[in-house]
XYZ file of C-alpha atoms in Angstrom:
492
model
C -6.342 4.061 -21.479
C -5.692 4.906 -17.894
C -5.513 2.974 -15.220
C -4.506 4.761 -12.509
C -1.913 8.117 -11.315
C 0.437 7.629 -9.109
C -0.092 10.154 -6.576
C 1.894 12.166 -3.749
C 0.786 13.989 -0.423
C 1.794 16.651 1.594
C 0.459 14.962 4.886
C 3.446 13.800 6.648
C 2.180 10.823 8.372
C 0.510 8.956 4.779
C 3.415 9.386 3.129
C 4.589 5.609 3.809
C 1.360 5.088 1.446
C 2.195 6.585 -1.429
C 6.058 7.119 -1.198
C 9.201 6.332 0.310
C 12.306 9.065 0.041
C 15.913 8.961 0.608
C 16.785 12.212 0.834
C 15.259 15.502 0.508
C 12.386 16.493 -1.699
C 10.131 19.482 -2.771
C 6.364 17.991 -2.950
C 3.579 20.129 -4.064
C -0.122 18.751 -5.841
C 1.516 19.089 -9.109
C 5.051 18.033 -8.423
C 7.411 16.358 -6.944
C 10.929 17.699 -7.054
C 14.173 15.369 -5.972
C 17.350 17.395 -5.402
C 20.819 15.827 -6.214
C 21.640 12.785 -4.519
C 18.050 11.482 -3.776
C 15.615 9.095 -4.474
C 12.068 8.194 -3.884
C 10.467 4.661 -4.327
C 6.818 3.802 -5.297
C 6.427 0.394 -3.942
C 3.546 1.594 -1.969
C -0.177 0.846 -1.006
C -1.127 3.346 -3.515
C 1.028 3.719 -6.355
C 2.974 0.520 -6.688
C 0.967 -2.057 -9.549
C -0.183 -4.981 -8.063
C -0.979 -7.308 -10.920
C -3.272 -10.420 -9.595
C -6.717 -8.873 -8.564
C -6.509 -7.313 -12.494
C -5.215 -10.575 -13.926
C -7.998 -12.976 -12.236
C -10.843 -10.613 -12.555
C -10.041 -8.344 -15.540
C -9.006 -8.619 -19.474
C -5.775 -6.256 -19.062
C -3.557 -7.720 -20.913
C -0.421 -5.486 -20.462
C 0.590 -2.584 -18.693
C 2.613 0.817 -19.637
C 4.443 3.445 -17.224
C 3.975 6.638 -19.097
C 6.131 9.142 -17.344
C 7.151 13.037 -17.502
C 10.419 14.117 -15.981
C 12.732 17.416 -15.639
C 16.235 16.772 -15.192
C 18.671 14.141 -14.843
C 17.802 11.173 -13.267
C 17.878 6.834 -13.455
C 14.520 5.449 -14.006
C 14.634 1.859 -12.246
C 11.521 -0.573 -12.472
C 11.672 -3.408 -9.966
C 9.688 -6.380 -9.430
C 8.775 -7.849 -5.636
C 7.527 -11.012 -4.534
C 7.348 -12.857 -0.921
C 10.659 -14.257 -2.127
C 12.793 -11.683 -3.694
C 13.321 -8.120 -5.690
C 14.106 -8.470 -8.907
C 15.117 -5.218 -11.478
C 13.472 -5.666 -14.759
C 14.759 -2.333 -16.551
C 17.288 0.681 -15.742
C 17.338 3.844 -17.606
C 19.305 6.606 -16.974
C 18.096 10.141 -18.421
C 18.534 13.843 -19.536
C 14.646 14.746 -19.162
C 12.402 12.237 -20.023
C 8.478 12.164 -21.816
C 7.650 8.821 -22.588
C 5.728 5.600 -22.095
C 7.310 2.400 -21.231
C 6.610 -1.242 -20.960
C 6.365 -2.397 -17.537
C 6.155 -6.315 -16.129
C 2.586 -7.885 -15.147
C 3.957 -10.878 -13.994
C 0.284 -11.822 -13.055
C 1.238 -13.595 -9.777
C 1.184 -12.406 -5.893
C 3.778 -8.985 -6.630
C 4.374 -5.651 -6.523
C 5.930 -3.584 -9.488
C 6.682 -0.069 -8.927
C 9.305 2.534 -10.755
C 11.946 4.087 -8.426
C 13.578 7.554 -9.575
C 16.883 8.844 -8.372
C 18.125 12.260 -8.929
C 21.783 13.074 -10.587
C 20.801 17.029 -10.347
C 17.769 18.420 -9.372
C 14.904 16.699 -10.671
C 11.113 17.338 -11.100
C 8.578 14.640 -11.395
C 5.761 15.764 -13.641
C 3.729 12.828 -14.506
C 3.770 8.986 -13.690
C 0.567 6.917 -14.605
C -0.013 3.716 -15.701
C -2.054 2.897 -18.512
C -3.031 -0.033 -20.810
C -3.977 -0.316 -24.638
C -6.799 -2.944 -23.994
C -9.951 -0.874 -26.118
C -12.275 -0.448 -23.384
C -15.028 2.329 -21.931
C -14.943 3.470 -18.752
C -18.376 3.127 -17.244
C -20.786 5.414 -15.839
C -20.902 5.557 -12.278
C -22.885 7.007 -9.341
C -21.343 8.259 -6.520
C -24.195 8.064 -3.788
C -23.855 9.464 0.001
C -26.070 9.564 2.971
C -25.184 12.323 5.290
C -26.922 13.561 8.412
C -25.728 16.940 10.131
C -22.105 16.447 8.770
C -21.788 19.798 6.497
C -17.901 20.280 6.718
C -17.300 16.677 6.219
C -19.837 16.886 2.768
C -17.958 20.335 1.934
C -14.536 19.089 2.020
C -15.870 16.113 -0.308
C -17.277 18.278 -2.896
C -13.903 20.634 -3.366
C -11.921 17.049 -3.319
C -14.630 15.368 -6.217
C -14.410 18.594 -8.038
C -10.430 18.736 -8.221
C -11.144 15.072 -9.949
C -13.255 16.025 -12.198
C -10.928 18.603 -13.342
C -8.074 16.824 -13.628
C -10.113 14.015 -15.839
C -12.646 15.982 -17.903
C -13.168 12.846 -19.910
C -14.955 11.671 -17.032
C -17.301 14.501 -16.647
C -20.236 13.094 -18.285
C -19.392 9.618 -16.463
C -19.716 10.639 -13.009
C -22.723 12.291 -10.951
C -23.089 12.046 -7.628
C -26.288 12.002 -5.405
C -26.051 13.581 -1.784
C -28.986 12.157 0.411
C -29.105 15.559 2.935
C -31.189 13.830 6.093
C -31.225 17.199 8.127
C -32.004 19.207 5.115
C -29.023 21.710 5.915
C -27.064 21.467 2.848
C -29.410 24.025 1.145
C -27.336 26.140 -1.440
C -25.065 23.708 -2.996
C -24.162 24.031 -6.278
C -22.015 21.499 -8.690
C -22.379 20.264 -11.949
C -22.136 16.766 -10.753
C -24.459 17.093 -7.667
C -27.774 16.075 -7.310
C -29.387 17.200 -4.107
C -32.157 14.782 -2.211
C -33.177 16.390 1.352
C -35.041 14.130 3.570
C -36.748 15.583 6.690
C -35.130 14.802 9.668
C -36.363 11.711 11.244
C -37.928 10.220 7.815
C -37.734 6.689 8.070
C -35.704 3.482 6.757
C -32.400 3.881 5.214
C -31.050 6.937 3.635
C -28.921 5.576 0.690
C -32.582 4.234 -0.324
C -33.464 7.191 -1.588
C -30.299 7.409 -3.537
C -30.701 4.045 -5.421
C -33.906 4.858 -5.939
C -32.726 8.216 -7.747
C -30.077 6.488 -9.951
C -32.201 3.397 -10.938
C -35.321 6.323 -12.049
C -32.366 7.951 -14.016
C -31.503 4.668 -15.884
C -27.808 6.241 -16.959
C -25.283 4.367 -14.643
C -24.101 0.657 -14.179
C -22.600 0.960 -11.234
C -23.501 2.779 -7.867
C -20.347 3.730 -5.178
C -22.106 3.867 -1.798
C -19.828 6.171 0.412
C -20.530 7.081 4.115
C -20.270 10.908 4.630
C -17.879 10.823 8.162
C -14.195 9.533 6.494
C -11.508 11.379 4.260
C -10.948 9.678 1.198
C -7.866 10.325 -1.925
C -10.581 11.167 -4.415
C -7.934 9.348 -7.214
C -9.033 6.378 -5.977
C -11.982 6.625 -8.433
C -9.552 6.316 -11.503
C -8.479 2.555 -10.643
C -12.209 1.806 -9.740
C -13.293 3.347 -13.306
C -10.375 1.151 -14.903
C -11.206 -2.291 -13.169
C -15.043 -1.981 -13.907
C -14.269 -1.094 -17.395
C -11.720 -4.419 -17.756
C -14.018 -6.874 -16.022
C -14.288 -10.302 -17.377
C -17.706 -10.991 -18.362
C -18.452 -13.270 -15.534
C -17.539 -10.663 -12.466
C -19.830 -8.220 -13.548
C -22.407 -8.512 -11.195
C -19.531 -8.497 -8.179
C -19.450 -5.723 -5.595
C -15.681 -3.874 -5.416
C -15.094 -3.414 -1.527
C -12.974 -0.680 -0.039
C -10.780 -0.972 2.655
C -10.683 0.937 5.461
C -8.220 2.602 6.975
C -7.610 4.202 10.499
C -8.151 8.234 11.058
C -6.136 7.849 13.786
C -3.891 6.091 12.486
C -3.712 6.617 8.757
C -1.251 3.670 7.341
C -3.726 1.160 10.081
C -6.002 -0.748 7.989
C -8.757 -1.684 10.187
C -10.306 -4.235 7.857
C -10.603 -5.071 4.541
C -13.964 -7.250 4.798
C -15.473 -9.228 6.896
C -16.514 -12.444 7.708
C -20.369 -13.374 8.956
C -20.267 -16.405 11.344
C -24.065 -16.432 12.229
C -23.932 -14.335 15.450
C -21.209 -12.178 14.695
C -18.841 -11.068 11.787
C -15.155 -11.083 11.918
C -13.017 -8.804 10.536
C -10.693 -9.897 7.955
C -7.105 -8.655 7.475
C -7.535 -6.110 10.406
C -4.859 -3.901 12.033
C -2.038 -4.587 9.543
C 0.019 -1.538 8.898
C 0.181 -0.733 5.345
C 3.476 0.633 5.029
C 4.972 -2.816 4.898
C 5.418 -4.159 2.053
C 4.557 -7.850 3.267
C 1.006 -6.548 4.032
C 0.436 -5.097 0.864
C 1.040 -7.788 -0.892
C -0.954 -10.009 1.295
C -4.038 -7.784 0.318
C -3.367 -8.311 -2.898
C -3.578 -12.321 -2.484
C -6.649 -11.779 -0.444
C -10.418 -13.259 -1.789
C -13.337 -13.326 0.014
C -14.192 -16.147 1.757
C -17.663 -18.300 0.971
C -19.392 -15.672 3.713
C -17.071 -12.451 3.065
C -18.982 -9.328 2.512
C -17.892 -5.647 3.415
C -19.284 -3.314 5.348
C -21.060 0.064 2.926
C -18.444 2.241 4.287
C -17.233 2.512 0.610
C -18.358 -0.157 -2.283
C -19.361 -0.482 -5.678
C -22.255 -2.182 -6.856
C -23.704 -3.076 -10.206
C -27.236 -1.566 -9.979
C -27.612 -5.168 -11.887
C -27.981 -6.657 -8.594
C -30.454 -4.296 -7.139
C -32.378 -4.857 -10.066
C -32.277 -8.810 -9.347
C -32.584 -8.711 -6.012
C -34.646 -5.647 -4.932
C -33.521 -2.285 -2.821
C -32.042 -2.050 0.768
C -34.158 -3.692 3.291
C -35.609 -0.873 6.121
C -32.722 -1.406 8.886
C -31.610 1.938 10.380
C -27.738 1.956 11.085
C -26.629 -1.054 11.356
C -26.915 -4.132 9.200
C -28.604 -3.832 5.923
C -25.593 -4.533 4.397
C -25.300 -7.738 5.654
C -28.508 -8.249 4.473
C -28.248 -7.407 1.121
C -25.571 -9.745 1.133
C -27.196 -12.422 2.501
C -30.300 -12.039 -0.003
C -27.932 -11.881 -2.936
C -24.984 -13.759 -2.005
C -22.988 -11.142 -4.002
C -19.187 -11.834 -4.850
C -17.027 -9.624 -3.302
C -13.624 -8.229 -5.162
C -11.202 -6.436 -3.322
C -8.757 -3.928 -5.040
C -5.266 -1.801 -3.147
C -5.803 1.847 -3.029
C -9.647 1.702 -3.368
C -10.185 2.569 0.048
C -11.111 5.400 2.828
C -9.747 6.734 6.304
C -12.666 6.563 8.950
C -12.730 6.743 12.607
C -13.221 3.406 14.361
C -16.394 3.016 16.750
C -17.599 6.018 16.245
C -21.585 6.372 16.446
C -21.312 2.668 17.654
C -19.988 4.569 21.165
C -23.551 5.652 21.513
C -25.514 3.342 24.170
C -28.643 3.589 21.588
C -26.487 1.850 19.028
C -26.637 -0.726 20.590
C -30.536 -1.179 19.992
C -29.965 -1.258 16.492
C -27.001 -3.997 16.613
C -29.164 -6.280 18.782
C -32.741 -5.911 16.583
C -31.283 -5.597 13.589
C -29.501 -9.222 14.353
C -32.502 -10.692 15.414
C -34.030 -10.011 12.292
C -31.014 -11.643 9.778
C -31.273 -14.663 12.123
C -35.087 -14.998 11.681
C -34.995 -14.438 8.388
C -31.909 -16.499 7.027
C -31.654 -19.177 9.729
C -34.822 -20.017 11.006
C -33.132 -23.699 11.430
C -29.862 -23.098 13.323
C -31.253 -22.571 16.735
C -27.501 -22.906 17.886
C -26.635 -19.599 15.867
C -29.769 -18.008 17.028
C -28.755 -18.851 20.891
C -24.928 -18.414 20.699
C -25.829 -14.961 19.216
C -27.868 -14.129 22.311
C -25.233 -15.878 25.261
C -22.418 -13.592 23.423
C -24.869 -10.203 23.475
C -26.225 -11.032 27.028
C -23.760 -12.350 28.858
C -20.409 -10.463 27.499
C -21.806 -7.493 27.278
C -24.788 -6.578 29.682
C -24.043 -9.527 32.497
C -20.501 -9.532 33.231
C -20.122 -5.465 32.593
C -23.119 -5.154 34.438
C -24.315 -2.610 31.546
C -27.468 -0.879 32.920
C -27.968 1.741 29.982
C -27.538 -1.160 27.493
C -29.866 -3.594 29.303
C -32.584 -0.819 28.921
C -31.869 -1.098 24.912
C -31.097 -4.314 25.052
C -34.948 -4.975 26.444
C -36.231 -2.350 24.474
C -35.090 -4.488 20.786
C -36.511 -7.410 22.380
C -39.969 -6.203 22.894
C -39.673 -4.189 19.107
C -39.057 -7.952 17.613
C -42.731 -7.873 18.142
C -43.841 -4.805 16.463
C -46.709 -4.505 13.999
C -44.465 -4.740 10.394
C -46.084 -1.376 9.337
C -44.826 0.156 12.618
C -41.341 -1.363 11.998
C -41.326 -0.571 8.907
C -42.066 3.616 9.521
C -39.916 3.621 12.230
C -37.232 6.568 11.840
C -34.102 7.250 14.426
C -35.889 9.940 16.357
C -37.721 7.169 17.221
C -34.901 5.760 19.354
C -33.572 9.100 20.203
C -36.471 10.458 21.749
C -37.336 7.417 24.217
C -36.757 7.867 27.712
C -34.354 5.672 28.929
C -36.045 3.488 31.871
C -33.989 1.454 34.067
C -36.513 -0.408 35.706
C -34.486 0.675 39.004
C -37.879 0.018 40.706
C -37.516 -3.944 39.801
C -35.062 -6.390 40.938
C -31.991 -7.613 38.978
C -33.651 -10.686 39.450
C -37.082 -10.078 37.530
C -35.172 -7.601 35.267
C -33.314 -10.773 33.887
C -36.287 -13.188 33.998
C -38.187 -10.438 32.160
C -35.651 -10.542 29.888
C -34.917 -14.071 29.516
C -38.821 -14.790 28.623
C -38.601 -12.117 25.531
C -35.964 -14.487 24.290
C -37.928 -17.611 24.919
C -40.356 -16.251 23.197
C -38.606 -15.015 20.274
C -37.348 -18.880 19.950
C -41.369 -19.976 20.744
C -42.221 -18.054 17.999
C -39.930 -17.760 15.595
C -42.199 -19.148 12.664
C -44.319 -16.655 12.912
C -41.822 -13.694 13.498
C -39.740 -15.109 10.254
C -42.928 -14.421 8.188
C -43.411 -11.384 9.454
C -39.982 -9.525 8.355
C -39.660 -11.533 4.872
C -42.741 -10.330 4.322
C -41.107 -6.982 3.952
C -39.120 -8.746 1.033
C -41.442 -8.827 -2.211
C -41.969 -4.887 -1.776
C -38.289 -4.166 -2.006
C -38.796 -5.504 -5.933
C -37.599 -3.158 -8.654
C -39.564 -2.631 -11.414
C -39.311 -5.224 -13.978
C -38.780 -2.852 -16.685
C -35.568 -1.653 -15.390
C -32.129 -2.961 -16.972
C -28.889 -1.382 -15.914
C -26.998 1.061 -17.921
C -24.257 -0.485 -20.061
């Protein structure tokens, strides 16, 4: 069974995530040619084997390295931990096509090969395998998009390439694309299902995709990914093998993808988040993954009690939706956190399961502040009704830091609007769309004194706290509607 392929890239900025080169090489998509006297090491984020997570959470028992290379060279297998680097095996060869046992230390370490060219050496294949007799699960990738046609078309090319490399997964992979602007007509791939949605439809676009997956009753897992990311499609290899090998007690776990920075490709923005009531703290933030010590730190990382991950890239067993229901009708912000608070799902991370994403892209838009405020209020009302300190800390954090100290007038409008909309009718709330917000005319209340404006806002905050019980019941009333038919059972 293939665990995953050791990959390389032609993008120089990303070299340190894939390999470390000493000397010269000719690199193509299919081959890596080392010139005489040069060497390449795969002690990297994408290509080292990190045994700890596999030993803790899967039934993996052995690991092998499949290698095919043409020319004279030397292969060295290393094991590195936080304290030392050990040579486990050395082998000189004149062309090679074999499968070798490699160490599986079941500890926080990196296992990796290094190749040295004694002449011109063409590396044709490097793969991690196992003899574990498991079968890959059926997986559906759900992507929610809005007017990002170039991103989507590029993703389809990458995914088509992946399927061509893995014909054995052709019947186990499909993609559902939720097109929220109905601008992607004409797309045709054997693995693709397109769901065009009228622009301005209410709710979270991922909901439509998940409903489609559930209705098909084929997949056991849904991989949710945002549209405006860059990714190496071969992350699917390690996801497939990791899911196939999970121990029974972790079958309901969510596998979280790390978020790397689009502007600084070596930097991990976060591996996940920790919810602290009035804000969420990024975990393992701004780690340079070209450093092995940071890759090891990722390997040793486990999510804390209130740890979760944003849905830029996650793999969720459909069984969780069957048990806890669909996505709460929040737009843009908070639905991933709400689902965690409702399900209390366990999260796992896996080195190499990641995407590059532009940090704070749409959050630069002033209207996004509206969703951050109202959705966080709703979360506090539903899940922390008796913790006034958390609720008040949230408001103090938002009001004092983001508004009063920085004198942000436009954000003040969105803050006021969010507070007012907490009191809207629940049916109206469920039918909201992004267009309802984008089409609002911004009123800065310039005719009202600064003191009167803040008096009005503080009055709204006080009213929310005073009417907390009734508001909680109102927003909780949506939860039963999210339940999925009990007839559904996830595919095995």
